[in-house]
XYZ file of N, CA and C in Angstrom:
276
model
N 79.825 126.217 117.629
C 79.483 126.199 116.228
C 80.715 126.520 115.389
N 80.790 126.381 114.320
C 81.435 126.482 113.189
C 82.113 128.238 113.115
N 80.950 129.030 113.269
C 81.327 130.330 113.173
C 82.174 130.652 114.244
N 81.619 130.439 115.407
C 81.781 131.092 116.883
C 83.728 130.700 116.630
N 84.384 129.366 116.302
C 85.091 128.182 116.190
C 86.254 129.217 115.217
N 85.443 129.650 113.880
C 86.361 130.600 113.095
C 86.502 131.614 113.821
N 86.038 132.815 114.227
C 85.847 133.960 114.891
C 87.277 133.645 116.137
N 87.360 132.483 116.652
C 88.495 132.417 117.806
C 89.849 131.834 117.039
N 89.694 131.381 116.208
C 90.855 131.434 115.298
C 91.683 132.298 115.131
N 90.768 133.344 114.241
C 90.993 134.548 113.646
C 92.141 135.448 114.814
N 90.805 135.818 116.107
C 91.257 136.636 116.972
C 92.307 136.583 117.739
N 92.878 134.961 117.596
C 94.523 134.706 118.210
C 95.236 135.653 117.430
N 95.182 135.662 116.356
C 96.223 136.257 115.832
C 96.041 137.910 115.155
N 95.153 138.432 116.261
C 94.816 139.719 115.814
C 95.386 141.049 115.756
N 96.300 140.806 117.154
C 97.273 141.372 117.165
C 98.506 141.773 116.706
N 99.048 140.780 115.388
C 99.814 141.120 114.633
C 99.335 141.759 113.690
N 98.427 141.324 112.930
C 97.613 142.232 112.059
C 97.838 143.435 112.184
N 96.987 144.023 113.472
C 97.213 145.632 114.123
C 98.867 146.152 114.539
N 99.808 145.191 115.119
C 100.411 146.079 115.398
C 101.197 146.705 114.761
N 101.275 146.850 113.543
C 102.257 148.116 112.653
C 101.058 149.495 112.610
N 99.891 149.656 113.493
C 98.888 151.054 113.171
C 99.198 151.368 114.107
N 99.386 152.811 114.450
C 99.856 153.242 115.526
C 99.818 154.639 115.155
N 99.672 155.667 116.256
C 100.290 156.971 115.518
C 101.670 157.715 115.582
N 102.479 157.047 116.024
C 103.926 157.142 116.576
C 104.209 157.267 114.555
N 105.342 158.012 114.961
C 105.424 158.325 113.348
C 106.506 157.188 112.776
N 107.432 156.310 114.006
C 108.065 155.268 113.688
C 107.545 153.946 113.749
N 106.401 153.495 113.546
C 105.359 152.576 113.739
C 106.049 151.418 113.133
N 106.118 151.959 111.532
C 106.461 150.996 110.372
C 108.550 150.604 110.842
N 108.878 151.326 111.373
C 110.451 150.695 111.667
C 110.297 149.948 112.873
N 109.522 150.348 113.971
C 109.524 149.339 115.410
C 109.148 148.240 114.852
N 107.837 147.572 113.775
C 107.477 146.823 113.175
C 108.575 146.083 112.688
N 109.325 146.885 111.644
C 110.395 146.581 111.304
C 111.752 145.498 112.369
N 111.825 146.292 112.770
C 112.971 145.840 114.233
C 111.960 144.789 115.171
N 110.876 144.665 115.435
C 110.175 143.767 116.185
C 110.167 142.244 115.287
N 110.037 142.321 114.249
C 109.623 141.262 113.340
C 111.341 140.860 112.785
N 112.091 141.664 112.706
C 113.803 140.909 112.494
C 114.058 140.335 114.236
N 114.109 140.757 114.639
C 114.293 139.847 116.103
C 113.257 138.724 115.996
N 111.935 138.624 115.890
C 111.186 137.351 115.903
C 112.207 136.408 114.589
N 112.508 137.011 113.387
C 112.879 136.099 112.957
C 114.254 135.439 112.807
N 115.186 136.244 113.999
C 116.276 135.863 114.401
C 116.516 134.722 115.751
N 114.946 134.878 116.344
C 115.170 134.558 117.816
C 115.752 134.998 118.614
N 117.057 135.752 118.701
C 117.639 136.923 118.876
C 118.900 137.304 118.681
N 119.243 138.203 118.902
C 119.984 138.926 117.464
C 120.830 140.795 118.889
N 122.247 141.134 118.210
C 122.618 142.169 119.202
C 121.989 143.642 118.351
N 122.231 144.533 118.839
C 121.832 145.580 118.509
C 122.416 145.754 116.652
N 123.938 145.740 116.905
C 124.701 145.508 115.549
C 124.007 144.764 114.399
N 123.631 143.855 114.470
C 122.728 142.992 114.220
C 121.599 143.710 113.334
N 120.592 144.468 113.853
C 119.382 144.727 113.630
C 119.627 145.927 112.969
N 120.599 147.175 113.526
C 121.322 148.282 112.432
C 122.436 147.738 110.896
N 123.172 146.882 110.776
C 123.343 145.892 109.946
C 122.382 145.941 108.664
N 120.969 145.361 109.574
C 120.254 144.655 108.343
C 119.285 145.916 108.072
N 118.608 146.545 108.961
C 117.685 147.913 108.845
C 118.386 149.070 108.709
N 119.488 149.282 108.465
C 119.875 150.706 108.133
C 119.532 151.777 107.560
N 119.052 151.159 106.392
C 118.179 152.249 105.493
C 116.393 152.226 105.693
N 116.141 151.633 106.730
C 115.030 152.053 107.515
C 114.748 152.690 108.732
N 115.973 152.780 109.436
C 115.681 153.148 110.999
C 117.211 153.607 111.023
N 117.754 154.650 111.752
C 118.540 155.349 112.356
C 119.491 155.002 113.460
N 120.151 155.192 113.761
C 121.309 154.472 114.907
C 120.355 155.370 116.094
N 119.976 156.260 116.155
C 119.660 156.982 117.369
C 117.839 156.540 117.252
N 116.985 156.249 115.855
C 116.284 155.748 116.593
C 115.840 154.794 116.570
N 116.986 153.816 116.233
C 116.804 151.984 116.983
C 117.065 152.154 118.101
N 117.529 153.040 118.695
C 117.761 153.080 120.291
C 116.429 153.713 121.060
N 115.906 154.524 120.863
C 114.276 154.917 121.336
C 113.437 153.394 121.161
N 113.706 152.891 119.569
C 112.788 151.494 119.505
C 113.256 150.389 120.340
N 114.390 150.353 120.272
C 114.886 149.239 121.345
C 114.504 149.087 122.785
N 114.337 150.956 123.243
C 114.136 151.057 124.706
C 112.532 150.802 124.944
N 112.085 151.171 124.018
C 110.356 151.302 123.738
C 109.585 149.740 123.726
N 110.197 149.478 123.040
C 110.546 147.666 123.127
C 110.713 146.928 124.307
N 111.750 147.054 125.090
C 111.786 146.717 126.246
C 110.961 147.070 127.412
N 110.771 148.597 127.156
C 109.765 148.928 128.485
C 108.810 148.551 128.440
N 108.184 148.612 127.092
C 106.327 148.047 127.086
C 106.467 146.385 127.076
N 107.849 145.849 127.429
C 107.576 143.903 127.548
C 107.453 143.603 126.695
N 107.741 143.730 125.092
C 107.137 142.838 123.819
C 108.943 142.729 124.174
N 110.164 142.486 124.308
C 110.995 142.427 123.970
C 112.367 142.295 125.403
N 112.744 141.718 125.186
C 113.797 141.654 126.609
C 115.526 141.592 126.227
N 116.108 141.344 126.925
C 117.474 141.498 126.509
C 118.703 141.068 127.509
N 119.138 140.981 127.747
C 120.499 139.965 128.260
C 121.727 140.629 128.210
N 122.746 140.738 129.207
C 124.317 140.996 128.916
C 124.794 139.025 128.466
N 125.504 139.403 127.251
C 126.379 138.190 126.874
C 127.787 138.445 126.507
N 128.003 138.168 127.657
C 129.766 138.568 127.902
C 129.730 140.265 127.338
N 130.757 140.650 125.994
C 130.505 142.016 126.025
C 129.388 142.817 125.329
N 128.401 141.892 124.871
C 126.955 141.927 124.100
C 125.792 142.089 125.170
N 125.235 142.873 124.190
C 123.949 142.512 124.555
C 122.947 142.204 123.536
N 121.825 140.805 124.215
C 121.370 139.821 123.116
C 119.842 140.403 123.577
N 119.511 140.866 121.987
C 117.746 141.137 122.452
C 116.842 140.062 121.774
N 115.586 139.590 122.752
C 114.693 138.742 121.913
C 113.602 138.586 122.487
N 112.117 138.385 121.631
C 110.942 138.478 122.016
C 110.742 137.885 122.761
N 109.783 138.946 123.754
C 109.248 137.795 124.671
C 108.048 137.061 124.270
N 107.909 135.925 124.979
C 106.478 134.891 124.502
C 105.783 135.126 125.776
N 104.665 135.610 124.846
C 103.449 135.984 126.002
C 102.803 134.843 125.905
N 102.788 133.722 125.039
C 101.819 132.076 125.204
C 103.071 130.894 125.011
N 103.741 130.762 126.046
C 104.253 129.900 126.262
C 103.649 128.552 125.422
């Protein structure tokens, strides 16, 4: 039906919605730093302190970066003397 049809629409994309709620008190900067890498495709650390500075901290883009990587929303690469971070795609 029509409803059932909207309702699975919706719920693809439900997860962005939610993920800036959190109770981590840096919610709104991981958000921050998660969503400049999506819209870089990817981008080095320099990069993301650069453009978020006056939102997030040199010491804790590095907690978000690692936090990032461990929970899999985010991966990262040696490139030559860089390192290149960028989302991972969970729907290919």
């Amino acid at each position: 039906t029509t409803a059932v049809a909207a309702v699975k629409e919706v719920s693809k994309d439900i997860g962005m919605v939610f993920r800036a709620v959190g109770e981590s008190s840096m919610v709104h900067a991981v958000d921050k730093v998660l969503q400049f890498i999506e819209l870089k495709g990817y981008c080095t650390r320099a990069d993301i302190q650069r453009a978020l500075w006056r939102h997030v901290s040199s010491s804790d883009l590095d907690v978000i970066l690692n936090t990032l990587c461990t929970g899999g929303l985010v991966d990262f690469k040696q490139q030559g003397n860089k390192v290149i971070y960028e989302v991972v795609n969970k729907n290919p």
